Short mmCIF file of C-alpha atoms in Angstrom, two decimals:
data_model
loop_
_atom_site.label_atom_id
_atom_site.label_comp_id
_atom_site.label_asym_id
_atom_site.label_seq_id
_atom_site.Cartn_x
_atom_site.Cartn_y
_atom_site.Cartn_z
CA UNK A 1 -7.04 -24.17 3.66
CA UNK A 2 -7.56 -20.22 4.51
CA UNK A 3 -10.56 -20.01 1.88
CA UNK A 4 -12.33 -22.76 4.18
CA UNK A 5 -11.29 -21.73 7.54
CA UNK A 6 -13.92 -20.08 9.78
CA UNK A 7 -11.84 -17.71 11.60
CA UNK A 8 -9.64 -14.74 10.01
CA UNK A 9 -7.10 -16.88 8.60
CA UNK A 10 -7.91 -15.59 4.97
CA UNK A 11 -7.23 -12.01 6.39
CA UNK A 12 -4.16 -12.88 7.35
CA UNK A 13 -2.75 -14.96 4.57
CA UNK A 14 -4.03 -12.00 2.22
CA UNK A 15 -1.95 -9.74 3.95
CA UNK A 16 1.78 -11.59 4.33
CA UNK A 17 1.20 -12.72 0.49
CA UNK A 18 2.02 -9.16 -0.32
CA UNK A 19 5.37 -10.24 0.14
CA UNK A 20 5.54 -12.50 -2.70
CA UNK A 21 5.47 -10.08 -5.38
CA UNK A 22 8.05 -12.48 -7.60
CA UNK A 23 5.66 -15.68 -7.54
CA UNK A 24 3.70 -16.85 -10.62
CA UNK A 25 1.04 -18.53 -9.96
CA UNK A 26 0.27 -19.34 -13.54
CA UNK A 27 2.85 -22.31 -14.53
CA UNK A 28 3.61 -21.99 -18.00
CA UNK A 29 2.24 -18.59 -18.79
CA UNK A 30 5.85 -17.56 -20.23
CA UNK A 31 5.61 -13.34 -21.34
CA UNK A 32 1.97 -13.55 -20.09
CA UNK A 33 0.19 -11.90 -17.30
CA UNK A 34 1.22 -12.52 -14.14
CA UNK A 35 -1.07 -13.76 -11.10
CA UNK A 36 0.39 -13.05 -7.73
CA UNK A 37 -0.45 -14.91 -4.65
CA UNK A 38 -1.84 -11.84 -2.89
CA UNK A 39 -4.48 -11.30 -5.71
CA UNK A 40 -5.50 -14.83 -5.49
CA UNK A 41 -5.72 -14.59 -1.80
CA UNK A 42 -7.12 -11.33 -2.65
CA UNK A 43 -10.30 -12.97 -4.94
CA UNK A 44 -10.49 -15.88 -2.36
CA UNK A 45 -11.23 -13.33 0.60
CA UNK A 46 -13.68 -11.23 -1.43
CA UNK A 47 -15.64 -14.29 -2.83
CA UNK A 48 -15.98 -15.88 1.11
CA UNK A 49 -17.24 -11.95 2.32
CA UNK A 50 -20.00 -11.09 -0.71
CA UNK A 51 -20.69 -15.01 0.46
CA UNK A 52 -22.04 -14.90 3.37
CA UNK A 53 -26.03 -13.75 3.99
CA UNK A 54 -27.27 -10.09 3.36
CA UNK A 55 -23.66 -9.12 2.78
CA UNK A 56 -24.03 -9.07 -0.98
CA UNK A 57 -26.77 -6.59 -0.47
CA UNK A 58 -24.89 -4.66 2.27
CA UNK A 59 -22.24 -4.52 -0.62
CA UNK A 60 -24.86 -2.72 -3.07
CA UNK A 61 -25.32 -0.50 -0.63
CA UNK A 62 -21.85 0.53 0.63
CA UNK A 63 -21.24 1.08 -3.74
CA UNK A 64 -23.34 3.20 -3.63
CA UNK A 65 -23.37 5.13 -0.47
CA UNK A 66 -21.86 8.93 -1.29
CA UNK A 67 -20.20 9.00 1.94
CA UNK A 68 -18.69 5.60 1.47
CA UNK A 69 -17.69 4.19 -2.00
CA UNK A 70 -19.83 6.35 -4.91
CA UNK A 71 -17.28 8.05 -5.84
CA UNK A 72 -14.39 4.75 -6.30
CA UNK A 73 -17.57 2.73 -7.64
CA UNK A 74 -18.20 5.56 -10.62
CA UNK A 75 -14.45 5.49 -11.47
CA UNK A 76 -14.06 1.78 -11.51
CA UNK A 77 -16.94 1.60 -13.93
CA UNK A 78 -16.06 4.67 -16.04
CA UNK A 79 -12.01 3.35 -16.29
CA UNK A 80 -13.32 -0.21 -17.15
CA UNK A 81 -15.38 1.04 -19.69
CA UNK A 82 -12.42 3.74 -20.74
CA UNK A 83 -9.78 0.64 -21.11
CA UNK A 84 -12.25 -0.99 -23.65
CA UNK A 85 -12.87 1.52 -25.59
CA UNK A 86 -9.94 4.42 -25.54
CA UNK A 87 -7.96 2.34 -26.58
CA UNK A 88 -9.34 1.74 -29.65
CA UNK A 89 -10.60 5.32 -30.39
CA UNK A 90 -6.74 6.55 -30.24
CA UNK A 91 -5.24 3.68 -31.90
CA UNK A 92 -1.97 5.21 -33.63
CA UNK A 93 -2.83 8.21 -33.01
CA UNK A 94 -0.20 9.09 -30.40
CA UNK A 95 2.43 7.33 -28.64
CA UNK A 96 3.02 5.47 -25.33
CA UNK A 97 5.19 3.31 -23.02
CA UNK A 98 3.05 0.23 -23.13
CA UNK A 99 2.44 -1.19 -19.56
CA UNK A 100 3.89 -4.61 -20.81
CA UNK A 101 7.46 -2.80 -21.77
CA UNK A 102 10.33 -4.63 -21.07
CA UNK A 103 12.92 -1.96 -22.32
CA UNK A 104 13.13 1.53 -22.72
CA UNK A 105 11.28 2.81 -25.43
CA UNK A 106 7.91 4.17 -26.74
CA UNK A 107 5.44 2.45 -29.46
CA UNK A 108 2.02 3.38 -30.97
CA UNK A 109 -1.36 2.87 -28.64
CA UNK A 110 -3.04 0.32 -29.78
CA UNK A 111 -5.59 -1.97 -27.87
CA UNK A 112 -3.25 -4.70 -25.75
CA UNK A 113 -3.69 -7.58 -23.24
CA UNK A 114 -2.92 -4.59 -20.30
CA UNK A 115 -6.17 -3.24 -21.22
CA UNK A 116 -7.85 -6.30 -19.79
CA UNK A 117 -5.34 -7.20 -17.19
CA UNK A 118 -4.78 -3.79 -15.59
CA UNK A 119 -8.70 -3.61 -15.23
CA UNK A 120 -9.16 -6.76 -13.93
CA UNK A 121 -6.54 -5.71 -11.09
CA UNK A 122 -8.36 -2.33 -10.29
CA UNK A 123 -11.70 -4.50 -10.01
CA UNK A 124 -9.66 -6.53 -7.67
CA UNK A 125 -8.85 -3.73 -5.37
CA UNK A 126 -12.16 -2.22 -5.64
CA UNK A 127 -13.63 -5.31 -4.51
CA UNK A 128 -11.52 -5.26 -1.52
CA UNK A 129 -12.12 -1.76 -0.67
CA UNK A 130 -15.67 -2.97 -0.89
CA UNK A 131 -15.42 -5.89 1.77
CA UNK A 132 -13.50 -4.09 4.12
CA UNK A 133 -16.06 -1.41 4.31
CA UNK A 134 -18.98 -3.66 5.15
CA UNK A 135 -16.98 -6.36 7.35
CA UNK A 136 -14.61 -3.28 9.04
CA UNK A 137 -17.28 -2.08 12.08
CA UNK A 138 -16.25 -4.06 14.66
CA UNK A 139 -13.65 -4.00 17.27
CA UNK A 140 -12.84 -7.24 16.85
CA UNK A 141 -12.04 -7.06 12.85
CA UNK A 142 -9.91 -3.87 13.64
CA UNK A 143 -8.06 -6.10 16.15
CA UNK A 144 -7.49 -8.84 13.40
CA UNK A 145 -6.21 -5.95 11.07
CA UNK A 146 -3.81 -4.59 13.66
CA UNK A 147 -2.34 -8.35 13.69
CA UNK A 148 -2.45 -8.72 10.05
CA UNK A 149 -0.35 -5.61 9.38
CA UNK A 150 2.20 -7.22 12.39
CA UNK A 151 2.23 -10.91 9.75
CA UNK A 152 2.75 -8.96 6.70
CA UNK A 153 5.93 -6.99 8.61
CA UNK A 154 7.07 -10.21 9.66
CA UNK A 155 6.75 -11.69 6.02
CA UNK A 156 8.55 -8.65 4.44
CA UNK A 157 11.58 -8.67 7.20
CA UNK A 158 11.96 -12.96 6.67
CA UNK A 159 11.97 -12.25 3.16
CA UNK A 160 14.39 -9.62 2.87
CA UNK A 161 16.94 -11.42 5.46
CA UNK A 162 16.24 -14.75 2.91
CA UNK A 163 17.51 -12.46 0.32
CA UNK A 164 20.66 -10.87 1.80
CA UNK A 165 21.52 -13.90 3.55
CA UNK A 166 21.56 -16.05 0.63
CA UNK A 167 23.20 -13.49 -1.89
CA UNK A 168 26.18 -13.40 0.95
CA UNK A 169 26.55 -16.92 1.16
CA UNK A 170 25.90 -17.13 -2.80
CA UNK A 171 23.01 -19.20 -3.03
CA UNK A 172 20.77 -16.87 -4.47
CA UNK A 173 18.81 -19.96 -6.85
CA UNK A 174 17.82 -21.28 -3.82
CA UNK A 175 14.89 -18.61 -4.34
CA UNK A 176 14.23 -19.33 -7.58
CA UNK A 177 11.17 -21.20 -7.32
CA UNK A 178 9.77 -18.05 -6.05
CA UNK A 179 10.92 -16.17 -8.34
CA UNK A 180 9.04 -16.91 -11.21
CA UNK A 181 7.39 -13.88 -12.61
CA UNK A 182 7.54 -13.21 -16.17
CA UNK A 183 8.81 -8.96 -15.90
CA UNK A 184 12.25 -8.39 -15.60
CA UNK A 185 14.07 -8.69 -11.71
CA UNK A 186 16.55 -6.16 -10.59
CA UNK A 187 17.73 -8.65 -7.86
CA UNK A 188 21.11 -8.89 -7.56
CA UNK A 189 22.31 -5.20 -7.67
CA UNK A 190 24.67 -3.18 -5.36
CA UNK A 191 25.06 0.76 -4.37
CA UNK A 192 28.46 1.46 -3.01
CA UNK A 193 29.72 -2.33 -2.50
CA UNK A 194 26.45 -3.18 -0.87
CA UNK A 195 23.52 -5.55 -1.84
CA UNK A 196 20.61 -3.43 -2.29
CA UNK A 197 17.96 -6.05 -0.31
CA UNK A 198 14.84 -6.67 -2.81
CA UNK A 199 13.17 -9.61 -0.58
CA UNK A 200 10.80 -11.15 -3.02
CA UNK A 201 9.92 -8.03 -4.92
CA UNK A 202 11.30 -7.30 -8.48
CA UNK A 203 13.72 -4.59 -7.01
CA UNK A 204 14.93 -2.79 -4.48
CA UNK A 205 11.90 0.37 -5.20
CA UNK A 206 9.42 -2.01 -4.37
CA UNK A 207 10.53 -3.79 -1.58
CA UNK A 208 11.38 -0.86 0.02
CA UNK A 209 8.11 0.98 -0.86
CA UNK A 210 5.85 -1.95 0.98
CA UNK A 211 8.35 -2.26 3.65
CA UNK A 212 7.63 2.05 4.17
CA UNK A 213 4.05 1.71 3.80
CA UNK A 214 3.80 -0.96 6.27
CA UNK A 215 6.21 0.43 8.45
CA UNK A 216 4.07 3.97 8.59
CA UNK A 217 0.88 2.48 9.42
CA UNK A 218 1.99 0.12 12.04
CA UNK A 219 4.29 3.42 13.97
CA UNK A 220 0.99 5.09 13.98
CA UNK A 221 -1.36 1.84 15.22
CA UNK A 222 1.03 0.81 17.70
CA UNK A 223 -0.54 2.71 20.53
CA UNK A 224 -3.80 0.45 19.90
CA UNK A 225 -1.85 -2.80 19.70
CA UNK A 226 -2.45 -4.92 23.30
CA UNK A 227 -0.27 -4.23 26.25
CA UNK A 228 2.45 -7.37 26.53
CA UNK A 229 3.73 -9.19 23.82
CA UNK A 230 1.59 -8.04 21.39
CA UNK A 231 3.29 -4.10 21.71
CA UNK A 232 6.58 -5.99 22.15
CA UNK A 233 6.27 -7.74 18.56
CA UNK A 234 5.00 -4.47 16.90
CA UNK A 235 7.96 -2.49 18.48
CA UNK A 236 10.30 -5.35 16.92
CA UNK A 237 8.45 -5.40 13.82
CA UNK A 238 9.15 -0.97 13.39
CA UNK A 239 12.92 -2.07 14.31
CA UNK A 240 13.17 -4.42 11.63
CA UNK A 241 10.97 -2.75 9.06
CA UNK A 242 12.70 0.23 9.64
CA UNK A 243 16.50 -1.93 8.56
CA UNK A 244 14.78 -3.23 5.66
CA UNK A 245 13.96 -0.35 4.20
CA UNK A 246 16.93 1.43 4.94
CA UNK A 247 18.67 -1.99 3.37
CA UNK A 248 16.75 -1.56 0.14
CA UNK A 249 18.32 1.76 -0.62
CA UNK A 250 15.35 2.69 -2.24
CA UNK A 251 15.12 6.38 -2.95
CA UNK A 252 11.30 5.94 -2.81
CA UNK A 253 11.40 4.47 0.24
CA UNK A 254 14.02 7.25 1.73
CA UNK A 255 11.19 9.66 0.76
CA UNK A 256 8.82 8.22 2.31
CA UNK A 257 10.80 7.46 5.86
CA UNK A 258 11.08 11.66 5.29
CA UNK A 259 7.69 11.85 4.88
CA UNK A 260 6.54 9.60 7.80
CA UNK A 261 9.43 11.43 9.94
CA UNK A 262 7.36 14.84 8.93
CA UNK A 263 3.92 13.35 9.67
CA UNK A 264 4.64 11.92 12.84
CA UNK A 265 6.60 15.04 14.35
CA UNK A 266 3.31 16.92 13.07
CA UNK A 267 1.25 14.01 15.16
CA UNK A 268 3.47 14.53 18.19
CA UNK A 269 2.93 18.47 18.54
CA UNK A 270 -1.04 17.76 18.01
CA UNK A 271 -1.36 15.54 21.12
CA UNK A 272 1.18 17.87 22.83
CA UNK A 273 -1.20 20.98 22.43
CA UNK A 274 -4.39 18.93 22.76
CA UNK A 275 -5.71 17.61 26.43
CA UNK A 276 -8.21 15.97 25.47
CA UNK A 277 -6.42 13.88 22.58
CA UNK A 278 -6.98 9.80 23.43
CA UNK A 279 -3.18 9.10 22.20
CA UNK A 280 -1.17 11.23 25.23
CA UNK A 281 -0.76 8.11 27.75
CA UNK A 282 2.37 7.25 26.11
CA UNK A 283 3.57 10.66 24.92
CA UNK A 284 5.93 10.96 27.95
CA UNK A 285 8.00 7.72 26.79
CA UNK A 286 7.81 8.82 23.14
CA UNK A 287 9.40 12.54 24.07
CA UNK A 288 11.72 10.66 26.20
CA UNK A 289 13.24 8.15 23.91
CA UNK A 290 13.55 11.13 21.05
CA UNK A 291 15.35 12.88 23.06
CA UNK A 292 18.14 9.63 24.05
CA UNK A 293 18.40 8.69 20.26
CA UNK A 294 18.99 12.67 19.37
CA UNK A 295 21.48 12.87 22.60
CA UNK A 296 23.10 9.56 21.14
CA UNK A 297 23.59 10.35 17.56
CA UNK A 298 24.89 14.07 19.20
CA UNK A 299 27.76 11.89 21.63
CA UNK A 300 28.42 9.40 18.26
CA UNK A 301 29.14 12.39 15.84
CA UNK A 302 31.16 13.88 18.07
CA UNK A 303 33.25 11.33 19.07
CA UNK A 304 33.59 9.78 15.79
CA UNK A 305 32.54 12.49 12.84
CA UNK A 306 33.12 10.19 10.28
CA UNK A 307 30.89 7.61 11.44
CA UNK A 308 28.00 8.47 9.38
CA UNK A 309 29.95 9.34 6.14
CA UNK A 310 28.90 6.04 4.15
CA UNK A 311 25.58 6.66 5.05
CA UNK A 312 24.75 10.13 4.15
CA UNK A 313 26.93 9.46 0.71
CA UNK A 314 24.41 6.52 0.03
CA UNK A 315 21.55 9.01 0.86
CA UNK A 316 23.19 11.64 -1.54
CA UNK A 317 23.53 9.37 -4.45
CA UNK A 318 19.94 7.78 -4.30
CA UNK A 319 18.13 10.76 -3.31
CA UNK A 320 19.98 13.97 -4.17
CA UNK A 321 21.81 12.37 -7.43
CA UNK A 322 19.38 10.19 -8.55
CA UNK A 323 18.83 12.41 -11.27
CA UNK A 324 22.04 11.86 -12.79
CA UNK A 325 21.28 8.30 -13.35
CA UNK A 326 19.84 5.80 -16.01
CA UNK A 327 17.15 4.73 -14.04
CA UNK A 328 15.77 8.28 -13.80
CA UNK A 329 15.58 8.89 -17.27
CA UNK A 330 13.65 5.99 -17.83
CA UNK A 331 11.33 6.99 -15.23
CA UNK A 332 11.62 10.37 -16.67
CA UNK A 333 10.74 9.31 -20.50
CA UNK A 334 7.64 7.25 -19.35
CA UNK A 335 6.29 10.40 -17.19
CA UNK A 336 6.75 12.22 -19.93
CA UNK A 337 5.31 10.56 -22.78
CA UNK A 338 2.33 9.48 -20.02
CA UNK A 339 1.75 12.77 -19.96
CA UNK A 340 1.75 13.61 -23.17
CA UNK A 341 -0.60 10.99 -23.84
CA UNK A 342 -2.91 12.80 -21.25
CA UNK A 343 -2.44 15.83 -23.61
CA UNK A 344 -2.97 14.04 -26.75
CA UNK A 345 -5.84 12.34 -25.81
CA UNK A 346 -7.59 15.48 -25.09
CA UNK A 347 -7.55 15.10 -21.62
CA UNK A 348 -9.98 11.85 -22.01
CA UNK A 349 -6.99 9.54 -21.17
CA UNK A 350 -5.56 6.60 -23.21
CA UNK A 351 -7.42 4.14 -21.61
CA UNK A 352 -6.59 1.63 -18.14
CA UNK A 353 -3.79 -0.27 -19.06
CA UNK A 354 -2.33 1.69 -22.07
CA UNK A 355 -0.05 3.47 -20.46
CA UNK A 356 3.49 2.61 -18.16
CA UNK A 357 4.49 5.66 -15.70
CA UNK A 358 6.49 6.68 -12.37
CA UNK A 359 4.16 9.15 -10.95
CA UNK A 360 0.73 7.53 -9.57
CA UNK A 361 -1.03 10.75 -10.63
CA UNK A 362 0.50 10.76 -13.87
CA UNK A 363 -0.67 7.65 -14.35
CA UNK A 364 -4.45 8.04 -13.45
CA UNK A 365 -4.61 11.23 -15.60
CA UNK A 366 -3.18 9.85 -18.60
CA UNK A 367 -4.91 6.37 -18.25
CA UNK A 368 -8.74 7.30 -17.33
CA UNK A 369 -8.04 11.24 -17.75
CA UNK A 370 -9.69 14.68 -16.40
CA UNK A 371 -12.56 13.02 -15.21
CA UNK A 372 -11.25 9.26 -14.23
CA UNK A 373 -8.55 11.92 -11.75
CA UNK A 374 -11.61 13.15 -10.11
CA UNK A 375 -13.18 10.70 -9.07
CA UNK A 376 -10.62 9.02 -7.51
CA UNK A 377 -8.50 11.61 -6.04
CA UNK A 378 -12.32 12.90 -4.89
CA UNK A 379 -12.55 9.38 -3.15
CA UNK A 380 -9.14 9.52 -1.68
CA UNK A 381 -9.56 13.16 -0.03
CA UNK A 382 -13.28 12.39 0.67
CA UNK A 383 -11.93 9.30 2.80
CA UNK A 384 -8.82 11.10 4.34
CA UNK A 385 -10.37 14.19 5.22
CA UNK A 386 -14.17 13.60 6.53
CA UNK A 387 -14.64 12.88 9.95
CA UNK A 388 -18.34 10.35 10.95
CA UNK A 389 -20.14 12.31 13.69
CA UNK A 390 -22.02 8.40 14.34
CA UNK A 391 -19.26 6.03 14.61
CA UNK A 392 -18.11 5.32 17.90
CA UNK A 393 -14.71 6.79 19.69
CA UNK A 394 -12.57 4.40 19.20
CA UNK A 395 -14.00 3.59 15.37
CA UNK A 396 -13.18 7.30 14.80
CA UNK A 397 -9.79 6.93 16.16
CA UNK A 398 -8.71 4.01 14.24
CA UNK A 399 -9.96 5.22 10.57
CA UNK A 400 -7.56 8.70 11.76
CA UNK A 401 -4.51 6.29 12.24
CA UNK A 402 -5.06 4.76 9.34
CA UNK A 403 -5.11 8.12 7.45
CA UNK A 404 -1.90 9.43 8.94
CA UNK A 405 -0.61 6.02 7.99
CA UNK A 406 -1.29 5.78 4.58
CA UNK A 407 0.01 9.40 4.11
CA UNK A 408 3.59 7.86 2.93
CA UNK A 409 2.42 5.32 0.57
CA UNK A 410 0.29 8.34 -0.97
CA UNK A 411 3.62 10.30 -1.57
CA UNK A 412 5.24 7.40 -2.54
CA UNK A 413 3.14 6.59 -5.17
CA UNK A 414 3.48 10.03 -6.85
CA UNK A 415 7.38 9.38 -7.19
CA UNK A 416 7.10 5.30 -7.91
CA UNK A 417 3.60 4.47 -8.87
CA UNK A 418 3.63 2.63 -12.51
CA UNK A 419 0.12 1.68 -13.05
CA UNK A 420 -3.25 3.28 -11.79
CA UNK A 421 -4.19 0.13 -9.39
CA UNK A 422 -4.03 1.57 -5.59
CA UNK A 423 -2.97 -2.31 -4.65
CA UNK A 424 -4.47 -4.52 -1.89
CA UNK A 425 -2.88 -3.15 1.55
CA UNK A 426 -3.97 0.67 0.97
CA UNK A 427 -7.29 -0.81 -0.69
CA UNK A 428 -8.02 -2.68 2.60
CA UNK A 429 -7.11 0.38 4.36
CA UNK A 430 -9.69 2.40 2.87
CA UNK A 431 -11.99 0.23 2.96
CA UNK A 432 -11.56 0.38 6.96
CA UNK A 433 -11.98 3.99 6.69
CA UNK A 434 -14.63 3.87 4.89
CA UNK A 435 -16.67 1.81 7.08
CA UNK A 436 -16.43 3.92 9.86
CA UNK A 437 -19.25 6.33 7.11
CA UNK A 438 -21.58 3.32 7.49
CA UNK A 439 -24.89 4.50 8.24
CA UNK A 440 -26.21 3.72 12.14
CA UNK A 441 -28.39 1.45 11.51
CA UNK A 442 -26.19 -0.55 10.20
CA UNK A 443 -23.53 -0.24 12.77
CA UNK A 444 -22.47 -3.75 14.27
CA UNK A 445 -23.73 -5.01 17.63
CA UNK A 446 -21.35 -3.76 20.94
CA UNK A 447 -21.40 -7.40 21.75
CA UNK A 448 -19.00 -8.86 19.11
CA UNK A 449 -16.83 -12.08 19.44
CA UNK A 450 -13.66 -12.59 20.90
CA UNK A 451 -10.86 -11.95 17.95
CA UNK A 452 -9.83 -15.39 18.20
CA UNK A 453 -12.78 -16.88 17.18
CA UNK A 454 -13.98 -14.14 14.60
CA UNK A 455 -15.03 -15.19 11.57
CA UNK A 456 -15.12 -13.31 8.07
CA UNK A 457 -18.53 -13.69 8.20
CA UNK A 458 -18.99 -11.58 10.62
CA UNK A 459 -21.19 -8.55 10.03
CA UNK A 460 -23.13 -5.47 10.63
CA UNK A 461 -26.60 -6.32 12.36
CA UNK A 462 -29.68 -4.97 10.24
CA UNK A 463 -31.55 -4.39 13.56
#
């Protein structure tokens, strides 16, 4: 009913599917590929935007904009073409940890169904990218974004409770039918007598990884969320989030609350030292409620210096041991061989698809290679670090939370990221910074709908 609805229904429904990363959509496809709910919301929401009048050509021109999307459009051609042919120009010649693996273990390259599938998702998020940076202009979509990102916390904290709640009372098959995907599940595990909360993800990792990565950009949009309830359910969504991921005992997702801690504390001493900075109305109440947690944890570790034990001993065996463990030398074996593959192949790449890894960059140099790396870690810096001297304030100031907020995933990836696909959240999120790059021309109209009644549809005037 989303697909048909005029307002930003579709938007929303795109973004809480992420947290249905266990549901096949595809009855019957057994070992198969798996179709997620979020990448058929995902197709739905990109076929309504190119839909609409003059955005199809609005599209063309956002592709191929060098201050926009060049740079993502020349990779996503040059690693579709790579995964059709690489593979088949280095069949047997070296080996890999196909994408499909279910165990640990190497085999020859040869030409596979990830070839196809693994493309077809990187179109997916390319596409998306693509909409977000022509629809993305207006106030009014930002607002719809902001309360997106507030569903999709509220989808990943339900799901996680449904998860530890029903493990507890041991009635885990209750969510069965939504657990359906054909890759193994990691779903009932434990570190140190405790359930190791996966939601509706295959494991704890990735759970806790989307819970991060939401978690990040929503601390660093909160200041632009509405005064009243809407603040109040943002601040209750960074609570929760924040439990979730701690639940997940996720080493990836320990890094990355590090990494967020790091990024905001840099954040903080910017609009400290800076007068003029649009973000210092509530930097009083920030300082002041730092300094009453720090004062309480102080009074709690005194009073009771045990109290934290079982925490920092979890911390130490996921983070600081994790070396020691099976998991890592899994991870370790497929980084390896990914990047010997890299190597092998000359520094061409084996090809989108080909390859299964742990380390996002790994993975992009060893799938599309020297040049398929360029281009897209050229689009990522391009987007994080240039600045449009057209867009207005406020435009400005959202596409620089967004970078600060997508910081964490970015690290994340390089510990956790298996395939080369950027996925749907971070692809809408460039797409939003991209669109702030749109030429002014093009800019929309400072008369724009109220968000309630927004529709996808919505777009840049030509005038």
């Amino acid at each position: 009913m989303a697909a048909f609805a005029r307002g930003p229904a579709l938007l929303y429904a795109l973004m809480i599917s992420g947290s249905f990363g266990t549901l096949q959509m595809l009855p019957g496809s057994g070992g198969g590929a798996n179709l997620l709910p979020q990448s058929v919301c995902a197709v739905l929401f990109v076929a309504k935007v190119l839909a609409q009048p003059g955005n199809f050509t609005r599209a063309v021109e956002a592709a191929l904009d060098p201050r926009r999307l060049a740079l993502f459009s020349a990779f996503l051609v040059y690693s579709v073409v790579g995964a059709l042919v690489l593979p088949r120009l280095f069949a047997g010649v070296f080996e890999v940890v196909p994408v499909s693996a279910f165990s640990f273990g190497t085999d020859i390259l040869r030409p596979s169904s990830g070839n196809f599938t693994q493309s077809c998702y990187m179109a997916l998020s390319y596409a998306t990218t693509l909409c977000f940076s022509i629809i993305g202009q207006s106030e009014a979509m930002r607002e719809h974004f902001r309360r997106a990102l507030l569903y999709a916390a509220l989808g990943l904290v339900g799901t996680g409770l449904l998860d530890l709640v029903t493990y507890t009372l041991h009635i885990g098959s209750l969510l069965d039918p939504f657990r359906t995907a054909s890759y193994s599940l990691l779903i009932d595990v434990e570190a140190d007598g405790a359930k190791r909360v996966v939601g509706l993800m295959p494991e704890a990792s990735t759970y806790g990884t989307a819970c991060v990565g939401i978690l990040s950009l929503m601390i660093f949009m909160r200041p632009l969320y509405r005064a009243g309830n809407s603040q109040a359910m943002a601040l209750v969504a960074i609570a929760a989030l924040s439990l979730m991921s701690m639940l997940s005992t996720s080493a990836t997702a320990i890094v990355g609350i590090g990494v967020m801690g790091g990024v905001y504390a840099f954040d903080l001493l910017a609009r400290m030292i800076d007068p003029t900075n649009l973000r210092r109305a509530q930097l009083n109440i920030e300082i002041s409620l730092i300094v009453v947690v720090a004062f309480a944890l102080a009074v709690s570790l005194v009073v009771n210096p045990s109290m934290y034990d079982p925490v920092v001993s979890l911390v130490d065996k996921m983070v600081f041991q994790k070396a020691s463990s099976a998991s890592y030398a899994e991870r370790s074996l497929w980084n390896r061989v990914g990047w010997e593959a890299f190597l092998d192949s000359g520094g061409i790449g084996a090809g989108l698809g080909s390859i299964r890894v742990s380390n996002w960059a790994i993975s992009i140099l060893g799938s599309t290679g020297v040049l398929g790396a360029i281009l897209m870690f050229g689009f990522i810096v391009q987007q994080l670090v240039t600045v449009s001297r057209t867009a207005p304030v406020m435009a400005n100031l959202f596409a620089m939370l967004l970078k600060i907020g997508l910081l964490p995933t970015l690290i994340m990836y390089q510990l956790a990221g298996t395939i080369p696909d950027i996925g749907i959240t971070a692809a809408a999120a460039l797409g939003l910074i991209a669109a702030a790059h749109t030429p002014t021309g093009r800019t929309t109209s400072s008369r724009q709908s109220s968000p309630g009644k927004l529709s996808l549809a919505q777009t840049p005037s030509t005038s």
